[in-house]
Short mmCIF file of C-alpha atoms in Angstrom, two decimals:
data_model
loop_
_atom_site.label_atom_id
_atom_site.label_comp_id
_atom_site.label_asym_id
_atom_site.label_seq_id
_atom_site.Cartn_x
_atom_site.Cartn_y
_atom_site.Cartn_z
CA UNK A 1 14.47 -0.15 -14.34
CA UNK A 2 14.90 1.22 -17.82
CA UNK A 3 13.24 3.95 -19.82
CA UNK A 4 13.24 4.24 -23.62
CA UNK A 5 11.85 6.97 -25.87
CA UNK A 6 10.96 6.70 -29.53
CA UNK A 7 9.86 9.68 -31.60
CA UNK A 8 7.78 8.16 -34.39
CA UNK A 9 5.88 11.06 -35.80
CA UNK A 10 6.30 14.77 -36.32
CA UNK A 11 7.60 17.87 -34.65
CA UNK A 12 5.02 20.45 -35.66
CA UNK A 13 5.77 24.13 -35.16
CA UNK A 14 3.53 27.01 -36.10
CA UNK A 15 6.51 29.35 -36.49
CA UNK A 16 9.63 27.89 -38.11
CA UNK A 17 12.00 30.34 -36.38
CA UNK A 18 11.57 28.24 -33.21
CA UNK A 19 12.68 24.98 -34.84
CA UNK A 20 16.28 24.95 -33.59
CA UNK A 21 15.70 26.05 -30.02
CA UNK A 22 12.51 24.04 -29.50
CA UNK A 23 14.01 20.83 -30.90
CA UNK A 24 16.94 21.20 -28.53
CA UNK A 25 14.72 22.19 -25.59
CA UNK A 26 12.44 19.19 -26.03
CA UNK A 27 15.33 16.77 -26.40
CA UNK A 28 16.87 18.12 -23.19
CA UNK A 29 13.52 18.12 -21.37
CA UNK A 30 12.64 14.54 -22.38
CA UNK A 31 16.10 13.21 -21.53
CA UNK A 32 15.91 14.65 -18.02
CA UNK A 33 12.32 13.49 -17.56
CA UNK A 34 13.36 9.93 -18.41
CA UNK A 35 16.49 10.06 -16.27
CA UNK A 36 14.55 11.21 -13.19
CA UNK A 37 11.69 8.75 -13.79
CA UNK A 38 14.03 5.82 -14.23
CA UNK A 39 15.74 6.51 -10.90
CA UNK A 40 12.51 7.36 -9.03
CA UNK A 41 14.09 10.75 -8.34
CA UNK A 42 10.82 12.48 -7.58
CA UNK A 43 12.37 15.69 -6.27
CA UNK A 44 14.15 16.27 -9.59
CA UNK A 45 11.13 15.09 -11.59
CA UNK A 46 8.97 17.66 -9.76
CA UNK A 47 11.14 20.43 -11.20
CA UNK A 48 9.80 19.55 -14.66
CA UNK A 49 6.22 20.22 -13.53
CA UNK A 50 4.65 23.62 -13.03
CA UNK A 51 3.55 24.46 -9.49
CA UNK A 52 0.12 25.15 -11.01
CA UNK A 53 -0.07 21.63 -12.57
CA UNK A 54 -3.53 20.02 -12.61
CA UNK A 55 -4.29 16.86 -14.62
CA UNK A 56 -7.52 15.98 -16.44
CA UNK A 57 -8.87 14.29 -13.28
CA UNK A 58 -8.43 17.54 -11.33
CA UNK A 59 -5.45 16.22 -9.33
CA UNK A 60 -2.75 18.75 -8.45
CA UNK A 61 1.02 18.30 -8.54
CA UNK A 62 1.30 17.33 -4.86
CA UNK A 63 -1.37 14.62 -5.15
CA UNK A 64 0.01 13.19 -8.40
CA UNK A 65 3.52 12.91 -6.97
CA UNK A 66 2.24 11.27 -3.79
CA UNK A 67 0.53 8.65 -5.96
CA UNK A 68 3.70 8.16 -8.03
CA UNK A 69 5.81 7.66 -4.90
CA UNK A 70 3.33 5.13 -3.50
CA UNK A 71 3.32 3.21 -6.79
CA UNK A 72 7.12 3.10 -6.81
CA UNK A 73 7.00 1.25 -3.48
CA UNK A 74 4.43 -1.28 -4.73
CA UNK A 75 6.31 -2.26 -7.91
CA UNK A 76 9.94 -2.99 -8.78
CA UNK A 77 12.05 -3.60 -11.87
CA UNK A 78 9.72 -1.51 -13.97
CA UNK A 79 10.77 -0.99 -17.59
CA UNK A 80 9.20 1.95 -19.40
CA UNK A 81 8.99 2.59 -23.11
CA UNK A 82 7.56 5.89 -24.33
CA UNK A 83 6.64 6.47 -27.94
CA UNK A 84 6.26 10.15 -28.82
CA UNK A 85 3.56 10.39 -31.47
CA UNK A 86 3.56 14.14 -32.01
CA UNK A 87 5.04 17.32 -30.61
CA UNK A 88 3.35 20.63 -31.40
CA UNK A 89 4.72 23.97 -30.28
CA UNK A 90 3.56 27.54 -30.62
CA UNK A 91 5.68 30.15 -28.86
CA UNK A 92 5.68 29.39 -25.13
CA UNK A 93 3.17 26.53 -25.32
CA UNK A 94 3.48 22.95 -26.53
CA UNK A 95 1.77 19.58 -26.50
CA UNK A 96 3.41 16.16 -26.49
CA UNK A 97 1.22 13.21 -27.50
CA UNK A 98 2.64 9.89 -26.40
CA UNK A 99 2.06 6.24 -25.56
CA UNK A 100 3.80 4.80 -22.51
CA UNK A 101 4.20 1.06 -21.97
CA UNK A 102 5.42 -0.32 -18.65
CA UNK A 103 6.23 -3.79 -17.35
CA UNK A 104 7.41 -4.79 -13.91
CA UNK A 105 6.70 -6.91 -10.90
CA UNK A 106 5.10 -6.45 -7.53
CA UNK A 107 7.51 -5.54 -4.75
CA UNK A 108 5.81 -7.94 -2.32
CA UNK A 109 6.40 -11.67 -2.70
CA UNK A 110 3.52 -14.04 -2.11
CA UNK A 111 4.56 -17.33 -0.43
CA UNK A 112 1.66 -19.32 -1.87
CA UNK A 113 2.75 -18.28 -5.36
CA UNK A 114 6.47 -18.66 -4.67
CA UNK A 115 7.25 -15.26 -6.09
CA UNK A 116 5.88 -11.93 -7.14
CA UNK A 117 3.15 -10.84 -9.48
CA UNK A 118 3.64 -9.04 -12.76
CA UNK A 119 2.20 -5.72 -13.81
CA UNK A 120 1.89 -4.20 -17.26
CA UNK A 121 0.29 -1.00 -18.46
CA UNK A 122 -0.39 1.09 -21.53
CA UNK A 123 -1.18 4.78 -21.22
CA UNK A 124 -2.10 7.08 -24.11
CA UNK A 125 -1.77 10.70 -23.05
CA UNK A 126 -1.03 14.30 -23.94
CA UNK A 127 1.24 16.50 -21.85
CA UNK A 128 0.62 20.24 -22.06
CA UNK A 129 3.72 22.34 -21.55
CA UNK A 130 4.40 26.01 -20.98
CA UNK A 131 7.69 27.84 -20.88
CA UNK A 132 8.08 29.36 -17.41
CA UNK A 133 11.15 31.45 -16.63
CA UNK A 134 12.78 30.12 -19.82
CA UNK A 135 12.20 26.42 -19.03
CA UNK A 136 9.55 23.98 -20.25
CA UNK A 137 7.16 22.84 -17.50
CA UNK A 138 4.30 20.34 -17.70
CA UNK A 139 1.14 22.25 -16.80
CA UNK A 140 -1.37 19.45 -17.37
CA UNK A 141 -1.73 15.85 -18.53
CA UNK A 142 -4.75 14.45 -20.34
CA UNK A 143 -4.86 10.65 -20.08
CA UNK A 144 -7.11 9.39 -22.88
CA UNK A 145 -6.62 5.65 -22.39
CA UNK A 146 -5.17 3.60 -19.54
CA UNK A 147 -5.02 -0.20 -19.43
CA UNK A 148 -3.38 -1.97 -16.49
CA UNK A 149 -3.01 -5.72 -15.92
CA UNK A 150 -1.86 -7.29 -12.66
CA UNK A 151 -1.20 -11.04 -12.84
CA UNK A 152 -0.21 -13.64 -10.27
CA UNK A 153 0.88 -17.20 -10.81
CA UNK A 154 0.22 -18.52 -14.29
CA UNK A 155 -2.61 -16.13 -15.07
#
C-alpha cells in the first residue's frame, strides 16, 4: 500500500503571522495522517480526529473508524493518492480541500475468476480542522463527490 500527497493549489491564511507555524503544522499533520493510513494503523489515525468528530452524513468518529477497519479487511494492496487543492486557516480553525484517488484489489479470491477483483475510487472532500490542546484535529469531513468502481474478470 502506498500513499502520495500533492499540494497543487494555495495555502490561504487570513492572518499572515500564522504562516510559518501553520505551514509546519499542516505538513506534520498530513505526513502523520498518510503514514497511519498507509499502515492501517487506526489507533494512531484516531488521534488525528477530534472526539467530537461528526461527518456530513451524521456519522461519529467511532462509526467512521469501524467502517474504515471493515473496508481494510475487504481490500488489499490499496494505493492512495491525495491531491490537496486548497488549505485555508484562520486562527484555530482550518479547511483542507482535497481529491483522493485509490486503487486496489479485493482481499477475497474468486475461483471462477481465477483471482481477485479490482476496486478504484475518487473522493472529493473537505476536512474541517480545529486546534485542540495545541494540535490540529479533524472535526468534520464533507464528502462532495464519491465514485467507486468494483470490477471482476475482464469488466
